[in-house]
């Protein structure tokens, strides 16, 4: 496990704010209530991302008392303080934990895992607010914005999103949301925008209002990352779904009121037929071929194709893929869904028409495609590409079993990027460029620039573009993250993501000339990360 992968996984969990139930293990070194509370907070801020809420292990090892008690406090202290070559960070020698905290954590992990509360349908319903009921909403679009080219931009640390007009580059509205919004998705018609915070809060934004704003909100769980809406004919704008990390479950809701209809747990067996108590819900996409959501359970390695046409008699096709499912997107036809199994260094391919696994494709170390990038390779035909957190490789996978049978679901070419620590890769059907970011690369020169390839001449290697340099922001670490195209496919937007108390920016690059075209700066643009163009998100164009 490399530095980039650890930096990525060890993000703070909103569960750190919850009061945990203390299960006392008489064999473990004793802890006071106050010590337990402090240790729980440190655990959820630093450790849970890799070791899991219930310490059953994910990227990191399992840390349940049956394992930790035998090791003893002194051994565990050394491990926490100095780390390990397998990827455990050196918490004490790096200065991030004091000696006292290391001792506290060594004792804490010998106790039974703290259990955060469950969150039932009734809890979810109690959190719901309909600010403007559907009957009082506009009957038609009441503004003059070119909604197709609107961008929903996450302002991570301020708990907001900015709606930015892609034509004028003006901020239309800044909307209060949950904390650290992870993604934005559009309803089938493009009218409703759904955003989900890391704290499980969904905001439903009506883009038809004179000034687009919140019309409903709900909290679906205590920690979450994904939301999606029904796309199939007859169900347009009707249904929404959200997955949570804790509790490990997903909830299906009414599209326009967010009224929860059904909660389904993901607890159960993994692809290795072992029980896992908390398979977190990672990415979710909506099928174009059937009234189904494809819901990816991280730790179980299973993809659930959930039929939303009859919630009382719920039909689910469960596909065994590989561990740990994370992020993914469709091929250019919208028939095949490709998702990273990041701990297996594989991409799982699902045929959404047949409801079957088409292939598990071996790629590089820790693939991280975002939604991936589709283009026509001059030699191999239609391909979908992923970059990697753990290596500089960019893997191109053939996606055309009809026209290019030999290449289908095989890595047809691997090209070299700037380095590991990549999160997102992007192109557009109208573009000849393939853009790859590297925000988690430890070399600031690399994390602040992006690589761009000519799709018709990949062998030539990339041109690197100093995106942070275009923003002219002064000092401080600036990670350049997530390329996103405008609707026309002639501009690419990048976030220049600085600390909360430092200036950030969005840099817009002319896709043809690869020159910086404009820089969006505003005191209100705090820590921009994900950007979602309405049309491209609505139609799965990437
Ligand atoms: Fe993400 C997508 C989970 C860290 C920015 N991220 C996703 C998805 C999941 C996920 C499951 C796919 C959602 C979907 O498509 O339905 N991300 C996680 C984590 O668990 C992780 C590792 C750690 C954490 O604690 O959150 C994590 N992610 C990050 C970041 O550090 C990023 C850069 C900034 C942030 O918000 O914390 C980040 N993730 C994003 C973005 C997307 C995303 C911008 C959507 C990209 C897209 O183009 O679709």
XYZ file of C-alpha atoms and ligand atoms in Angstrom:
591
model
C 0.000 0.000 0.000
C 1.496 3.329 -1.033
C 1.308 6.776 0.551
C -1.377 7.874 -1.915
C -3.658 4.992 -1.012
C -3.322 5.694 2.712
C -3.915 9.412 2.265
C -7.035 8.520 0.290
C -8.543 6.013 2.712
C -7.744 7.691 5.993
C -10.368 10.422 5.614
C -12.286 11.481 8.723
C -15.616 9.804 9.375
C -18.642 11.768 10.575
C -19.175 8.891 13.018
C -16.479 10.504 15.178
C -19.252 12.800 16.421
C -21.507 9.929 17.520
C -21.608 8.688 21.065
C -20.492 5.062 20.876
C -21.745 2.225 22.970
C -18.857 0.866 25.063
C -18.727 -2.929 25.082
C -16.485 -3.870 27.974
C -14.155 -6.803 27.408
C -12.963 -8.078 30.822
C -9.737 -9.481 29.309
C -8.692 -6.150 27.775
C -6.767 -3.437 29.633
C -9.383 -1.285 31.384
C -10.442 2.110 30.065
C -12.485 4.884 31.613
C -15.551 6.187 29.816
C -13.697 9.392 28.933
C -10.714 7.440 27.558
C -13.049 5.263 25.518
C -14.809 8.328 24.075
C -11.522 9.970 23.094
C -10.174 6.742 21.580
C -13.400 6.238 19.589
C -13.061 9.705 18.164
C -9.434 9.109 17.116
C -10.413 5.744 15.672
C -13.188 7.199 13.501
C -11.084 10.135 12.370
C -7.964 8.138 11.506
C -8.475 4.395 11.420
C -12.028 3.428 10.409
C -11.516 4.221 6.705
C -9.054 1.313 6.386
C -9.926 -1.020 9.272
C -13.724 -0.592 9.156
C -16.212 0.700 11.707
C -16.494 -2.739 13.337
C -12.752 -3.377 12.842
C -13.409 -6.383 10.636
C -10.765 -5.129 8.205
C -10.858 -3.728 4.667
C -7.710 -2.150 3.195
C -6.230 -2.494 6.680
C -6.095 -5.676 8.781
C -8.902 -6.837 11.068
C -8.460 -5.449 14.593
C -10.961 -7.443 16.627
C -10.038 -8.542 20.191
C -9.588 -12.190 19.157
C -6.572 -10.923 17.184
C -5.395 -7.917 19.204
C -5.557 -9.417 22.725
C -2.963 -12.029 21.830
C -0.561 -9.348 20.608
C -0.693 -7.271 23.786
C -0.351 -3.552 24.452
C 3.424 -3.232 23.974
C 3.468 -4.891 20.562
C 0.457 -2.874 19.363
C 2.048 0.386 20.559
C 5.130 -0.246 18.433
C 2.974 -0.990 15.407
C 0.898 2.176 15.800
C 3.912 4.362 16.566
C 6.220 3.162 13.775
C 3.826 1.776 11.138
C 4.622 -1.103 8.796
C 5.883 -1.611 5.247
C 2.472 -3.116 4.407
C 0.944 0.340 4.652
C 0.197 1.122 8.299
C 1.119 4.799 8.836
C 3.721 5.725 11.485
C 1.334 7.726 13.624
C 3.756 8.677 16.411
C 7.005 9.230 14.529
C 5.141 11.333 11.956
C 3.996 13.565 14.811
C 0.304 12.931 14.220
C -0.321 11.084 17.494
C 1.273 11.671 20.900
C 2.832 8.830 22.877
C -0.160 8.973 25.245
C -2.595 8.625 22.324
C -0.657 5.672 20.932
C -0.918 3.972 24.332
C -4.644 4.804 24.411
C -5.239 3.340 20.943
C -3.240 0.174 21.739
C -5.587 -0.434 24.680
C -8.703 0.620 22.779
C -8.320 -1.922 19.992
C -8.202 -4.734 22.550
C -11.693 -3.723 23.696
C -14.768 -4.908 21.821
C -15.438 -2.566 18.855
C -17.682 0.367 19.650
C -20.998 0.072 17.886
C -22.529 3.140 16.294
C -26.327 3.301 16.300
C -28.524 1.825 13.574
C -30.677 4.087 11.396
C -34.118 2.725 10.539
C -36.665 3.851 7.962
C -38.460 5.709 10.781
C -35.201 7.519 11.695
C -34.682 8.418 8.053
C -38.269 9.661 7.694
C -37.951 11.789 10.861
C -35.002 13.638 9.330
C -36.901 14.524 6.146
C -37.962 18.093 5.351
C -39.998 19.056 2.301
C -39.246 22.753 2.009
C -41.385 23.270 -1.095
C -43.976 20.555 -1.823
C -44.207 19.380 -5.449
C -47.566 21.165 -5.974
C -45.980 24.535 -5.129
C -42.964 24.067 -7.389
C -42.683 25.654 -10.836
C -44.670 23.971 -13.634
C -41.972 24.870 -16.147
C -38.432 26.257 -16.157
C -38.629 29.738 -14.585
C -35.110 30.996 -15.320
C -33.023 31.793 -18.386
C -30.020 29.697 -17.476
C -28.663 27.226 -19.971
C -29.257 24.371 -17.517
C -27.503 21.801 -19.726
C -24.237 23.604 -19.142
C -24.654 24.245 -15.428
C -22.011 22.799 -13.067
C -22.703 21.564 -9.543
C -19.447 22.036 -7.646
C -18.734 20.507 -4.235
C -17.352 22.984 -1.702
C -16.038 20.229 0.478
C -15.117 21.805 3.792
C -17.817 24.459 3.930
C -20.656 21.947 3.517
C -22.043 23.617 0.408
C -22.300 23.280 -3.332
C -21.860 26.101 -5.826
C -24.033 26.172 -8.945
C -21.907 27.729 -11.664
C -23.181 28.835 -15.061
C -20.857 27.084 -17.517
C -21.414 29.751 -20.192
C -20.748 32.922 -18.155
C -18.671 31.198 -15.393
C -20.778 33.142 -12.863
C -21.803 31.594 -9.549
C -25.603 31.349 -9.639
C -26.146 30.173 -6.087
C -24.290 28.663 -3.155
C -26.450 26.122 -1.375
C -26.009 24.773 2.151
C -25.768 20.973 2.057
C -24.421 18.126 4.152
C -20.722 18.048 5.013
C -18.195 17.235 2.279
C -20.657 16.496 -0.513
C -19.321 13.502 -2.382
C -21.269 13.433 -5.621
C -24.073 15.180 -7.526
C -26.490 13.323 -9.803
C -29.347 14.473 -12.050
C -32.860 13.136 -12.490
C -33.613 11.694 -15.930
C -35.253 14.935 -17.141
C -32.366 17.038 -15.822
C -34.695 19.079 -13.631
C -33.709 17.761 -10.203
C -30.207 17.743 -8.781
C -29.400 15.377 -5.900
C -26.313 15.879 -3.774
C -25.163 13.691 -0.891
C -22.874 14.681 1.988
C -20.448 12.407 3.756
C -22.790 12.743 6.773
C -25.595 11.048 4.807
C -27.572 14.215 4.111
C -29.227 14.489 0.693
C -30.334 17.821 -0.732
C -32.832 17.887 -3.574
C -32.397 21.010 -5.697
C -34.997 22.141 -8.252
C -33.226 23.663 -11.266
C -36.521 25.072 -12.629
C -36.812 27.692 -9.862
C -36.028 31.326 -10.758
C -32.927 30.801 -8.621
C -32.324 27.048 -8.272
C -32.409 26.008 -4.620
C -33.249 23.277 -2.100
C -36.771 21.876 -2.165
C -36.298 18.861 0.129
C -33.692 17.210 2.313
C -33.207 13.987 4.250
C -30.530 12.103 6.190
C -30.256 8.547 4.881
C -27.621 7.229 7.271
C -24.749 8.342 9.482
C -22.079 8.152 6.796
C -22.650 7.914 3.028
C -21.142 8.501 -0.415
C -23.655 7.714 -3.173
C -26.994 8.779 -4.626
C -28.696 8.009 -7.957
C -32.085 8.340 -9.677
C -34.286 6.112 -11.855
C -33.482 6.432 -15.557
C -35.646 3.742 -17.171
C -38.620 4.560 -19.419
C -41.778 5.091 -17.391
C -39.819 5.844 -14.203
C -38.244 9.155 -15.223
C -37.722 11.425 -12.174
C -39.773 9.012 -10.042
C -37.317 7.227 -7.744
C -34.086 7.987 -5.924
C -31.686 5.677 -4.121
C -28.847 6.346 -1.709
C -26.242 4.045 -0.242
C -24.594 4.435 3.125
C -21.320 3.353 4.674
C -22.935 3.253 8.108
C -25.272 1.587 8.654
C -24.357 -0.705 5.746
C -27.592 -0.360 3.753
C -29.340 1.454 0.940
C -32.638 3.284 0.880
C -35.082 3.741 -1.985
C -37.086 6.995 -1.955
C -39.711 8.921 -3.906
C -37.863 11.080 -6.408
C -39.573 14.431 -5.797
C -40.274 14.273 -2.046
C -37.477 11.945 -0.871
C -40.058 9.983 1.139
C -38.255 6.751 2.096
C -39.952 3.615 0.768
C -37.632 0.776 1.597
C -34.347 0.122 3.374
C -32.222 -2.890 2.435
C -29.236 -4.082 4.475
C -26.028 -5.201 2.742
C -24.794 -7.281 5.697
C -23.997 -10.835 4.694
C -21.564 -13.070 2.885
C -18.656 -11.867 0.766
C -17.570 -13.305 -2.588
C -15.309 -15.578 -0.493
C -18.375 -16.849 1.401
C -17.352 -15.301 4.694
C -19.728 -13.197 6.769
C -19.032 -9.470 6.765
C -20.929 -7.242 9.199
C -20.479 -3.970 7.306
C -20.243 -4.092 3.509
C -20.298 -0.341 2.792
C -22.291 0.851 -0.219
C -19.908 2.383 -2.751
C -20.959 3.601 -6.225
C -24.518 3.346 -7.547
C -25.644 3.764 -11.178
C -29.051 3.455 -12.849
C -29.511 0.965 -15.686
C -30.686 2.234 -19.076
C -31.932 -1.237 -20.042
C -34.164 -2.168 -17.112
C -35.831 -0.520 -14.115
C -32.774 -1.361 -12.028
C -30.122 0.243 -9.880
C -26.635 -1.270 -9.820
C -25.475 -1.052 -6.225
C -21.887 -1.933 -5.374
C -21.088 -3.310 -1.931
C -17.463 -2.614 -1.147
C -16.339 -5.294 1.337
C -18.558 -8.112 0.026
C -17.424 -7.610 -3.590
C -21.021 -8.076 -4.742
C -22.961 -6.019 -7.262
C -26.703 -5.918 -6.613
C -28.996 -5.210 -9.549
C -32.095 -4.038 -7.686
C -35.391 -3.903 -9.606
C -37.231 -0.769 -8.447
C -40.455 -1.447 -10.368
C -42.051 -3.420 -7.535
C -40.698 -2.553 -4.101
C -43.122 -4.855 -2.286
C -41.815 -7.877 -4.186
C -38.231 -6.775 -4.515
C -36.193 -8.683 -7.086
C -32.421 -8.447 -6.898
C -29.821 -10.118 -9.083
C -26.632 -10.454 -7.047
C -23.421 -10.677 -9.018
C -20.235 -12.004 -7.456
C -17.469 -9.648 -8.621
C -14.348 -9.020 -6.498
C -13.194 -7.014 -3.478
C -13.419 -4.044 -2.726
C -15.851 -2.490 -5.148
C -15.513 1.264 -5.323
C -16.106 3.602 -8.294
C -17.083 3.048 -11.919
C -19.103 4.053 -14.961
C -20.719 2.867 -18.182
C -19.120 2.112 -21.532
C -20.026 4.476 -24.399
C -23.188 2.503 -25.300
C -24.529 2.518 -21.744
C -24.972 -1.249 -21.794
C -21.907 -2.331 -19.829
C -20.977 -1.080 -16.372
C -17.294 -1.155 -15.390
C -16.384 -0.867 -11.719
C -13.071 -0.941 -9.863
C -12.448 -3.776 -7.413
C -9.590 -1.825 -5.927
C -8.126 -4.355 -3.505
C -8.021 -7.004 -6.255
C -6.490 -4.753 -8.940
C -9.394 -5.661 -11.214
C -12.193 -4.034 -13.157
C -15.505 -5.917 -13.018
C -17.692 -5.652 -16.128
C -21.466 -6.158 -15.895
C -23.759 -6.592 -18.880
C -26.806 -4.641 -17.689
C -28.934 -6.031 -20.527
C -28.361 -9.682 -19.596
C -27.823 -9.080 -15.872
C -24.548 -10.997 -15.881
C -20.892 -10.544 -15.107
C -19.078 -10.277 -18.452
C -15.524 -10.307 -17.124
C -13.071 -9.524 -14.366
C -10.184 -7.701 -16.012
C -6.753 -7.501 -14.367
C -5.386 -3.958 -14.401
C -2.684 -2.092 -12.423
C -2.317 -1.460 -8.699
C -5.472 -0.001 -7.070
C -7.508 1.186 -10.065
C -9.472 4.413 -9.502
C -11.455 5.398 -12.607
C -14.043 7.795 -11.177
C -16.583 7.064 -13.903
C -13.761 6.284 -16.375
C -13.178 7.622 -19.907
C -14.654 6.263 -23.169
C -13.088 6.854 -26.574
C -12.403 5.217 -29.922
C -8.873 3.863 -29.979
C -7.327 4.227 -33.476
C -6.312 0.558 -33.478
C -8.585 -1.272 -31.012
C -11.929 0.494 -31.406
C -14.092 1.523 -28.440
C -12.217 1.435 -25.126
C -12.815 2.523 -21.526
C -9.854 3.746 -19.498
C -8.891 3.830 -15.841
C -5.941 5.369 -14.032
C -4.603 4.083 -10.704
C -3.910 5.220 -7.176
C -1.097 2.733 -6.764
C 0.776 3.064 -10.071
C 1.458 5.324 -13.022
C -0.325 2.936 -15.394
C -3.377 3.902 -17.394
C -5.210 0.781 -18.568
C -7.349 0.810 -21.727
C -9.994 -1.941 -21.887
C -11.785 -2.954 -25.100
C -15.579 -2.525 -24.732
C -16.999 -3.673 -28.048
C -17.762 -7.436 -27.983
C -19.756 -7.138 -31.234
C -17.329 -5.180 -33.441
C -13.987 -5.993 -31.752
C -14.457 -9.417 -30.215
C -10.719 -10.137 -29.810
C -10.225 -7.021 -27.709
C -13.406 -7.149 -25.628
C -12.794 -7.033 -21.871
C -9.021 -7.200 -22.301
C -6.434 -4.576 -21.511
C -5.511 -3.633 -25.074
C -2.890 -1.072 -24.110
C -1.221 0.306 -20.978
C 0.189 3.806 -21.140
C 2.383 5.572 -18.601
C 1.099 8.564 -16.660
C 2.922 11.070 -14.471
C 2.885 8.738 -11.472
C 0.624 7.070 -8.910
C -1.926 8.953 -6.834
C -4.373 9.420 -9.687
C -8.074 9.668 -8.867
C -9.817 10.689 -12.086
C -9.529 10.371 -15.855
C -11.752 12.048 -18.438
C -12.487 12.641 -22.100
C -15.557 13.615 -24.154
C -17.036 12.207 -27.399
C -16.192 15.500 -29.164
C -12.609 15.622 -27.871
C -9.322 14.091 -28.994
C -7.748 14.532 -25.552
C -7.500 12.194 -22.573
C -6.893 13.999 -19.262
C -5.465 12.309 -16.145
C -5.094 13.914 -12.709
C -2.638 12.899 -9.934
C -3.830 14.817 -6.838
C -2.486 12.285 -4.327
C 1.003 11.984 -5.751
C 3.514 12.942 -3.009
C 5.502 15.125 -5.453
C 3.807 18.553 -5.446
C 4.918 19.214 -9.004
C 2.906 16.175 -10.063
C -0.092 16.705 -7.747
C -0.477 20.262 -9.058
C -0.364 19.370 -12.735
C -2.218 17.013 -15.075
C -1.213 14.805 -17.988
C -3.005 15.080 -21.332
C -2.713 12.583 -24.199
C -3.614 12.785 -27.851
C -6.058 9.874 -28.261
C -4.890 9.332 -31.835
C -1.239 9.237 -30.851
C -1.032 7.742 -27.377
C 2.533 6.472 -27.971
C 3.760 10.043 -28.088
C 3.262 10.277 -24.311
C 1.596 13.041 -22.384
C 1.976 16.771 -22.282
C 1.930 17.936 -18.651
C 0.064 21.091 -17.810
C 0.663 23.096 -14.654
C -2.951 23.764 -13.728
C -2.194 25.162 -10.251
C 0.225 27.570 -11.933
C -2.628 28.953 -14.081
C -4.625 29.717 -10.920
C -1.841 31.911 -9.414
C -2.936 31.308 -5.832
C 0.213 31.914 -3.788
C 1.627 29.428 -1.308
C 0.140 26.314 0.294
C -0.509 22.807 -0.992
C -2.832 22.796 -3.998
C -4.114 19.531 -5.339
C -5.479 19.541 -8.856
C -8.438 17.214 -8.969
C -11.170 15.840 -11.253
C -11.326 16.922 -14.897
C -14.930 17.622 -15.996
C -16.065 18.679 -19.481
C -18.628 21.306 -20.359
C -21.602 20.224 -22.450
C -20.031 21.134 -25.808
C -16.915 19.124 -24.992
C -14.567 22.008 -25.799
C -13.610 23.008 -22.240
C -12.227 20.993 -19.311
C -12.659 22.216 -15.746
C -10.229 21.380 -12.923
C -10.445 22.073 -9.193
C -7.376 23.592 -7.605
C -8.070 22.349 -4.089
C -6.278 24.187 -1.287
C -6.749 24.152 2.479
C -9.959 25.536 3.977
C -8.302 28.776 5.077
C -6.471 29.301 1.761
C -7.748 30.455 -1.619
C -8.839 27.753 -4.071
C -9.966 28.085 -7.687
C -11.426 26.371 -10.714
C -9.291 26.459 -13.828
C -11.008 26.142 -17.199
C -8.804 24.831 -19.998
C -9.523 25.182 -23.714
C -9.623 21.561 -24.851
C -8.267 22.271 -28.359
C -5.343 24.513 -27.516
C -4.765 23.045 -24.024
C -4.276 26.607 -22.786
C -5.816 27.958 -19.585
C -8.883 29.871 -20.716
C -10.322 31.235 -17.490
C -9.858 31.001 -13.750
C -12.909 31.100 -11.500
C -11.901 32.667 -8.196
C -14.203 33.772 -5.417
C -13.827 34.005 -1.627
C -16.887 31.739 -1.448
C -15.233 28.935 -3.468
C -13.929 27.063 -0.420
C -12.176 23.721 -1.098
C -13.812 22.819 -4.443
C -13.457 19.122 -5.298
C -16.028 17.297 -7.495
C -17.701 19.107 -10.404
C -20.689 17.737 -12.257
C -21.855 19.165 -15.567
C -25.636 18.765 -15.735
C -25.926 17.401 -19.278
C -22.945 15.043 -19.097
C -23.991 13.668 -15.702
C -27.621 13.294 -16.768
C -26.659 11.344 -19.915
C -23.621 9.444 -18.588
C -21.310 11.192 -21.047
C -17.690 10.570 -20.035
Fe -14.589 9.781 -3.222
C -16.622 9.248 -5.990
C -15.832 6.994 -1.747
C -12.125 9.988 -0.855
C -13.843 12.928 -4.304
N -15.960 8.348 -3.794
C -16.675 8.304 -4.974
C -17.512 7.139 -4.968
C -17.300 6.512 -3.759
C -16.326 7.277 -3.019
C -17.979 5.250 -3.261
C -18.445 6.697 -6.095
C -19.813 7.274 -5.913
C -20.748 6.941 -7.076
O -20.312 7.038 -8.235
O -21.899 6.570 -6.825
N -14.037 8.656 -1.586
C -14.713 7.569 -1.153
C -14.082 7.068 0.067
O -14.504 6.115 0.787
C -12.818 7.797 0.258
C -11.683 6.858 -0.063
C -12.458 8.223 1.647
C -13.442 9.055 2.349
O -13.317 9.136 3.567
O -14.344 9.611 1.725
C -12.990 8.927 -0.764
N -13.196 11.222 -2.681
C -12.287 11.088 -1.703
C -11.448 12.272 -1.606
O -10.478 12.436 -0.819
C -11.945 13.246 -2.627
C -10.858 13.585 -3.637
C -12.412 14.547 -1.983
C -13.446 14.364 -0.927
O -14.582 14.742 -1.173
O -13.142 13.846 0.144
C -13.076 12.445 -3.259
N -15.135 10.889 -4.861
C -14.740 12.183 -5.083
C -15.381 12.665 -6.296
C -16.171 11.597 -6.800
C -16.001 10.496 -5.874
C -15.179 14.041 -6.911
C -17.036 11.575 -8.079
C -16.177 11.566 -9.295
C -16.928 11.441 -10.575
O -16.493 12.055 -11.559
O -17.937 10.706 -10.635
